Tab-separated table of C-alpha atoms in Angstrom:
chain	number	residue	atom	x	y	z
A	1	MET	CA	6.511	-47.635	-24.978
A	2	LEU	CA	7.997	-44.555	-26.577
A	3	ARG	CA	4.720	-42.699	-26.229
A	4	LEU	CA	4.425	-43.668	-22.573
A	5	GLY	CA	7.994	-42.543	-21.940
A	6	CYS	CA	7.367	-39.146	-23.518
A	7	PHE	CA	4.176	-38.766	-21.504
A	8	GLY	CA	6.096	-39.548	-18.302
A	9	LEU	CA	8.702	-36.906	-19.104
A	10	LEU	CA	5.938	-34.378	-19.794
A	11	VAL	CA	4.297	-35.080	-16.437
A	12	LEU	CA	7.670	-34.784	-14.690
A	13	SER	CA	8.398	-31.456	-16.375
A	14	PHE	CA	5.083	-30.035	-15.132
A	15	ALA	CA	5.748	-31.357	-11.632
A	16	MET	CA	9.152	-29.665	-11.555
A	17	ALA	CA	7.911	-26.342	-12.988
A	18	GLU	CA	8.133	-23.285	-10.771
A	19	PRO	CA	4.800	-22.198	-9.252
A	20	PRO	CA	3.445	-18.939	-10.678
A	21	ALA	CA	4.648	-15.727	-9.070
A	22	PRO	CA	2.143	-14.296	-6.544
A	23	VAL	CA	0.123	-11.295	-7.714
A	24	LEU	CA	-0.702	-8.409	-5.352
A	25	LYS	CA	-3.463	-5.808	-5.776
A	26	ILE	CA	-3.020	-2.721	-3.624
A	27	ALA	CA	-5.293	0.347	-3.543
A	28	ASN	CA	-4.367	3.843	-2.357
A	29	LEU	CA	-7.488	5.886	-1.538
A	30	ARG	CA	-8.743	9.145	-0.123
A	31	LEU	CA	-12.338	8.860	1.127
A	32	PRO	CA	-14.831	11.731	1.327
A	33	ALA	CA	-14.770	13.698	4.565
A	34	ALA	CA	-17.135	12.640	7.321
A	35	GLY	CA	-20.592	14.164	6.940
A	36	GLU	CA	-23.235	14.098	4.275
A	37	ALA	CA	-20.760	13.419	1.448
A	38	TRP	CA	-19.470	10.297	3.195
A	39	ALA	CA	-22.833	9.095	4.496
A	40	GLY	CA	-24.404	9.438	1.059
A	41	SER	CA	-21.682	7.570	-0.820
A	42	ARG	CA	-20.121	5.060	1.592
A	43	ASP	CA	-22.313	2.108	0.577
A	44	ARG	CA	-21.541	2.662	-3.095
A	45	ILE	CA	-17.832	3.074	-2.314
A	46	ALA	CA	-17.845	-0.223	-0.411
A	47	GLU	CA	-19.503	-1.972	-3.367
A	48	LEU	CA	-16.970	-0.507	-5.808
A	49	VAL	CA	-13.959	-1.545	-3.709
A	50	GLN	CA	-15.445	-5.003	-3.149
A	51	GLN	CA	-15.656	-5.471	-6.909
A	52	LEU	CA	-11.980	-4.501	-7.286
A	53	ARG	CA	-10.940	-6.964	-4.533
A	54	PRO	CA	-7.607	-5.374	-3.541
A	55	ASP	CA	-5.432	-7.388	-1.169
A	56	VAL	CA	-4.357	-4.216	0.657
A	57	ILE	CA	-6.017	-0.804	0.938
A	58	VAL	CA	-4.208	2.254	2.290
A	59	VAL	CA	-6.521	5.164	3.146
A	60	GLN	CA	-5.046	8.667	3.374
A	61	ASP	CA	-6.211	11.626	5.513
A	62	VAL	CA	-8.215	9.619	8.037
A	63	SER	CA	-9.828	11.426	10.994
A	64	GLN	CA	-10.847	9.564	14.142
A	65	ALA	CA	-12.872	11.124	16.972
A	66	SER	CA	-12.637	9.738	20.497
A	67	ASP	CA	-16.400	9.117	20.593
A	68	ALA	CA	-16.638	7.552	17.133
A	69	GLY	CA	-14.766	5.358	14.690
A	70	ASN	CA	-13.351	6.437	11.361
A	71	SER	CA	-14.412	5.973	7.770
A	72	ALA	CA	-11.469	3.722	6.865
A	73	CYS	CA	-12.185	1.196	9.606
A	74	TRP	CA	-15.900	1.321	8.726
A	75	LEU	CA	-14.897	0.308	5.208
A	76	GLY	CA	-12.648	-2.432	6.592
A	77	THR	CA	-15.462	-3.859	8.705
A	78	ARG	CA	-17.838	-3.750	5.750
A	79	LEU	CA	-15.338	-5.612	3.539
A	80	ARG	CA	-14.175	-7.940	6.361
A	81	TYR	CA	-10.609	-6.595	6.199
A	82	SER	CA	-8.459	-5.855	9.214
A	83	CYS	CA	-7.918	-2.146	9.949
A	84	ASP	CA	-4.760	-0.592	11.427
A	85	PHE	CA	-5.025	3.160	12.169
A	86	ILE	CA	-1.656	4.964	12.055
A	87	SER	CA	-1.350	8.369	13.734
A	88	ALA	CA	1.308	10.592	15.289
A	89	ASP	CA	-1.344	12.070	17.609
A	90	ARG	CA	-1.619	10.907	21.215
A	91	PRO	CA	-4.413	8.381	21.880
A	92	SER	CA	-5.831	10.783	24.496
A	93	GLN	CA	-6.520	13.485	21.916
A	94	PRO	CA	-10.234	13.924	21.130
A	95	LEU	CA	-9.500	14.060	17.386
A	96	ARG	CA	-6.651	12.155	15.779
A	97	ARG	CA	-5.505	12.250	12.177
A	98	GLY	CA	-3.471	9.766	10.210
A	99	ASN	CA	-3.670	6.931	7.706
A	100	ALA	CA	-5.128	3.437	7.822
A	101	VAL	CA	-4.058	0.104	6.341
A	102	LEU	CA	-6.766	-2.448	5.526
A	103	THR	CA	-5.929	-5.960	4.382
A	104	ARG	CA	-7.431	-9.381	3.827
A	105	LEU	CA	-4.006	-11.025	3.980
A	106	THR	CA	-2.351	-12.545	7.039
A	107	THR	CA	-0.330	-9.957	8.977
A	108	LEU	CA	2.937	-11.374	10.329
A	109	GLU	CA	4.324	-8.203	11.953
A	110	ASP	CA	3.555	-4.507	12.134
A	111	GLY	CA	5.202	-1.321	13.352
A	112	ILE	CA	5.061	2.460	13.426
A	113	THR	CA	7.615	5.291	13.357
A	114	LEU	CA	7.729	9.081	13.089
A	115	LEU	CA	8.943	11.022	10.066
A	116	HIS	CA	10.513	14.276	11.236
A	117	GLY	CA	11.494	17.325	9.277
A	118	ASP	CA	9.553	20.150	10.889
A	119	GLN	CA	7.720	20.736	14.166
A	120	THR	CA	4.833	18.415	13.273
A	121	PRO	CA	6.127	14.916	12.488
A	122	SER	CA	3.916	12.447	10.675
A	123	ALA	CA	3.537	8.729	11.348
A	124	ALA	CA	4.512	5.940	8.965
A	125	GLY	CA	3.360	2.363	9.402
A	126	MET	CA	4.609	-1.035	8.273
A	127	GLN	CA	2.853	-4.363	7.872
A	128	ARG	CA	4.623	-7.600	6.966
A	129	LEU	CA	2.133	-9.701	5.028
A	130	GLN	CA	1.910	-13.264	3.765
A	131	LEU	CA	0.816	-13.508	0.130
A	132	GLN	CA	0.682	-17.179	-0.807
A	133	ARG	CA	4.336	-18.286	-0.576
A	134	ALA	CA	5.715	-14.725	-0.486
A	135	ARG	CA	6.388	-12.465	2.486
A	136	LEU	CA	6.467	-8.744	1.771
A	137	ASN	CA	6.484	-5.370	3.537
A	138	VAL	CA	3.943	-2.628	2.944
A	139	TYR	CA	5.003	0.789	4.279
A	140	ALA	CA	2.295	3.469	4.513
A	141	ALA	CA	3.487	7.085	4.616
A	142	SER	CA	2.088	10.540	3.899
A	143	MET	CA	5.050	12.765	3.064
A	144	ARG	CA	3.452	16.210	3.082
A	145	PRO	CA	5.231	18.196	5.818
A	146	GLY	CA	3.774	21.462	7.044
A	147	GLU	CA	6.909	23.290	5.913
A	148	ASN	CA	6.684	21.789	2.454
A	149	THR	CA	10.165	22.348	1.021
A	150	SER	CA	12.572	19.967	-0.684
A	151	VAL	CA	14.855	20.114	2.372
A	152	VAL	CA	12.098	19.109	4.807
A	153	ARG	CA	10.782	16.442	2.431
A	154	GLY	CA	14.327	15.121	2.199
A	155	HIS	CA	14.501	14.777	6.004
A	156	GLN	CA	11.269	12.757	5.996
A	157	ALA	CA	12.533	10.551	3.170
A	158	ALA	CA	15.788	9.956	5.080
A	159	ASP	CA	13.823	8.907	8.173
A	160	LEU	CA	11.741	6.521	6.076
A	161	ARG	CA	14.801	5.011	4.369
A	162	ALA	CA	16.545	4.441	7.707
A	163	TRP	CA	13.455	2.758	9.154
A	164	MET	CA	13.037	0.528	6.118
A	165	ASP	CA	16.703	-0.488	6.309
A	166	ALA	CA	16.193	-1.454	9.959
A	167	THR	CA	12.917	-3.346	9.530
A	168	SER	CA	12.655	-4.748	5.992
A	169	GLN	CA	14.737	-7.908	6.603
A	170	THR	CA	15.572	-7.682	2.849
A	171	LEU	CA	12.002	-8.727	1.963
A	172	PRO	CA	10.254	-7.247	-1.094
A	173	SER	CA	8.911	-3.858	-0.021
A	174	LEU	CA	6.406	-1.242	-1.165
A	175	VAL	CA	5.754	2.333	-0.076
A	176	VAL	CA	2.120	3.452	-0.375
A	177	GLY	CA	1.567	7.128	0.233
A	178	ASP	CA	0.662	10.662	-0.692
A	179	PHE	CA	3.753	12.474	-1.940
A	180	ALA	CA	4.178	16.231	-2.234
A	181	ALA	CA	7.503	15.867	-4.065
A	182	SER	CA	7.776	15.759	-7.835
A	183	THR	CA	8.336	12.374	-9.470
A	184	GLU	CA	12.012	13.142	-10.109
A	185	GLU	CA	12.608	14.201	-6.498
A	186	LEU	CA	10.713	11.198	-5.161
A	187	VAL	CA	12.761	8.687	-7.145
A	188	ARG	CA	15.947	10.433	-6.014
A	189	GLN	CA	14.865	10.383	-2.352
A	190	LEU	CA	13.972	6.665	-2.377
A	191	PRO	CA	16.559	4.946	-4.591
A	192	GLY	CA	15.570	1.514	-5.836
A	193	PHE	CA	11.848	2.373	-5.867
A	194	GLN	CA	9.731	3.355	-8.855
A	195	PRO	CA	6.180	4.759	-8.973
A	196	ALA	CA	3.422	2.616	-10.444
A	197	ARG	CA	1.854	5.754	-11.960
A	198	ARG	CA	4.282	6.518	-14.748
A	199	ASN	CA	1.979	8.881	-16.619
A	200	PRO	CA	2.196	12.365	-15.052
A	201	SER	CA	-1.161	13.293	-16.599
A	202	MET	CA	-2.879	10.991	-14.088
A	203	ARG	CA	-1.659	12.935	-11.068
A	204	ARG	CA	-5.006	14.653	-10.610
A	205	ALA	CA	-6.984	11.407	-10.332
A	206	ASP	CA	-6.458	11.065	-6.591
A	207	GLY	CA	-9.103	13.402	-5.212
A	208	ARG	CA	-6.886	16.349	-4.210
A	209	PRO	CA	-6.301	19.601	-6.138
A	210	GLN	CA	-2.547	19.689	-6.574
A	211	ASN	CA	0.393	21.718	-7.649
A	212	PRO	CA	1.461	20.318	-11.056
A	213	ASP	CA	4.846	19.383	-9.554
A	214	GLU	CA	3.337	17.200	-6.800
A	215	HIS	CA	3.260	13.473	-7.413
A	216	GLY	CA	0.202	12.664	-5.298
A	217	LEU	CA	-1.147	9.217	-4.408
A	218	ASP	CA	0.905	6.273	-5.614
A	219	VAL	CA	2.429	2.872	-4.898
A	220	LEU	CA	6.237	2.804	-5.039
A	221	TYR	CA	7.710	-0.638	-5.708
A	222	GLN	CA	11.207	-2.125	-5.594
A	223	VAL	CA	12.275	-2.754	-9.157
A	224	ARG	CA	14.318	-5.796	-8.123
A	225	SER	CA	11.325	-7.439	-6.407
A	226	PHE	CA	8.240	-6.650	-8.525
A	227	ALA	CA	7.296	-6.671	-12.197
A	228	ASP	CA	4.332	-6.576	-14.586
A	229	ILE	CA	3.032	-3.378	-13.064
A	230	THR	CA	-0.400	-2.150	-14.106
A	231	GLN	CA	-2.340	0.656	-12.492
A	232	GLN	CA	-5.838	2.059	-12.764
A	233	SER	CA	-7.726	5.065	-11.474
A	234	ILE	CA	-10.512	4.374	-8.953
A	235	GLU	CA	-13.556	6.565	-9.551
A	236	LEU	CA	-17.124	6.399	-8.261
A	237	ALA	CA	-19.699	7.233	-10.921
A	238	GLY	CA	-21.934	10.205	-10.182
A	239	THR	CA	-25.531	9.619	-9.159
A	240	GLU	CA	-26.772	11.968	-11.889
A	241	SER	CA	-26.113	11.398	-15.578
A	242	ASP	CA	-24.228	14.689	-15.924
A	243	ALA	CA	-22.421	14.513	-12.569
A	244	PRO	CA	-18.631	14.090	-12.718
A	245	PRO	CA	-17.173	10.950	-11.129
A	246	LEU	CA	-15.824	11.076	-7.582
A	247	ARG	CA	-12.083	10.475	-7.765
A	248	LEU	CA	-10.988	8.210	-4.924
A	249	GLY	CA	-7.433	7.186	-5.822
A	250	MET	CA	-5.651	4.409	-7.689
A	251	MET	CA	-4.875	0.695	-7.596
A	252	ALA	CA	-1.681	-1.070	-8.670
A	253	THR	CA	-1.517	-4.732	-9.643
A	254	LEU	CA	1.978	-6.191	-9.492
A	255	ARG	CA	3.765	-9.502	-9.543
A	256	VAL	CA	6.225	-10.546	-6.840
A	257	THR	CA	9.361	-11.728	-8.664
A	258	ARG	CA	11.687	-12.218	-5.676
A	259	ILE	CA	10.693	-14.760	-3.033
A	260	VAL	CA	12.784	-14.726	0.159
A	261	PRO	CA	12.654	-18.125	1.904
A	262	GLU	CA	11.730	-18.228	5.551
A	263	PRO	CA	14.717	-18.698	7.885
A	264	ALA	CA	15.340	-22.312	8.822
A	265	GLN	CA	14.242	-23.304	12.299
A	266	PRO	CA	17.069	-24.617	14.520
A	267	ASP	CA	17.001	-28.362	15.124
A	268	THR	CA	16.169	-29.470	18.657
A	269	GLU	CA	16.953	-32.812	20.192
A	270	PRO	CA	14.109	-34.821	21.753
A	271	GLY	CA	13.704	-34.110	25.425
A	272	LEU	CA	15.513	-30.738	25.309
A	273	LEU	CA	13.658	-27.429	25.900
């Protein structure tokens, strides 16, 4: 009887244990420009990303012509991810530039805003996603103003902070982007967020020649909402034995540590609309 009682307590303890925290994999990429470089590598890029199986992919520097699609949405179709193109350009323009968010998760809400600072504002996007039992916000932003000074970057960061305050609903949030600011400036501009890429030596692994002070591609996470951060560089091996790899970007794997319950639905009496 004692053994049976202990076994019953063991089963009960497992039943009452907290479910494991959801894990999110999010990639931040820059694809080759349209043309021979893209046409010759897109199938191999799709295979590489499929092997990594990110839940969310943010693609920087996307161009979309009025008579054709764009490389990011081609990748989304190939992987069977949704594709949301984010641009500050008017839909009537023959060529639009922006970013794209691809995901295999359920999208609950989305939105777009402008980040000002100089005469050419950029667009930032938001998607509220369902990851198992967690709801979270992914903000996509490229903060590289034409007049690339700390003052102008600060205006864009202020716009982004204000928009996140108005739309986050206190859910765990991430900012995925391409950042011209240094790491120190970036952390100061977006308090409460930390970069997944903590090693400055990896700044050049995102496919863009950079000023040493620029942070580059990264995933910024709320320290109160995520933990167990790991990150890796995403590179496509060269077709020749001596060819250098094609640097595409990075991927962060993180654990959601703060689950915000869904708001309770109001009770309704039978027969009332």
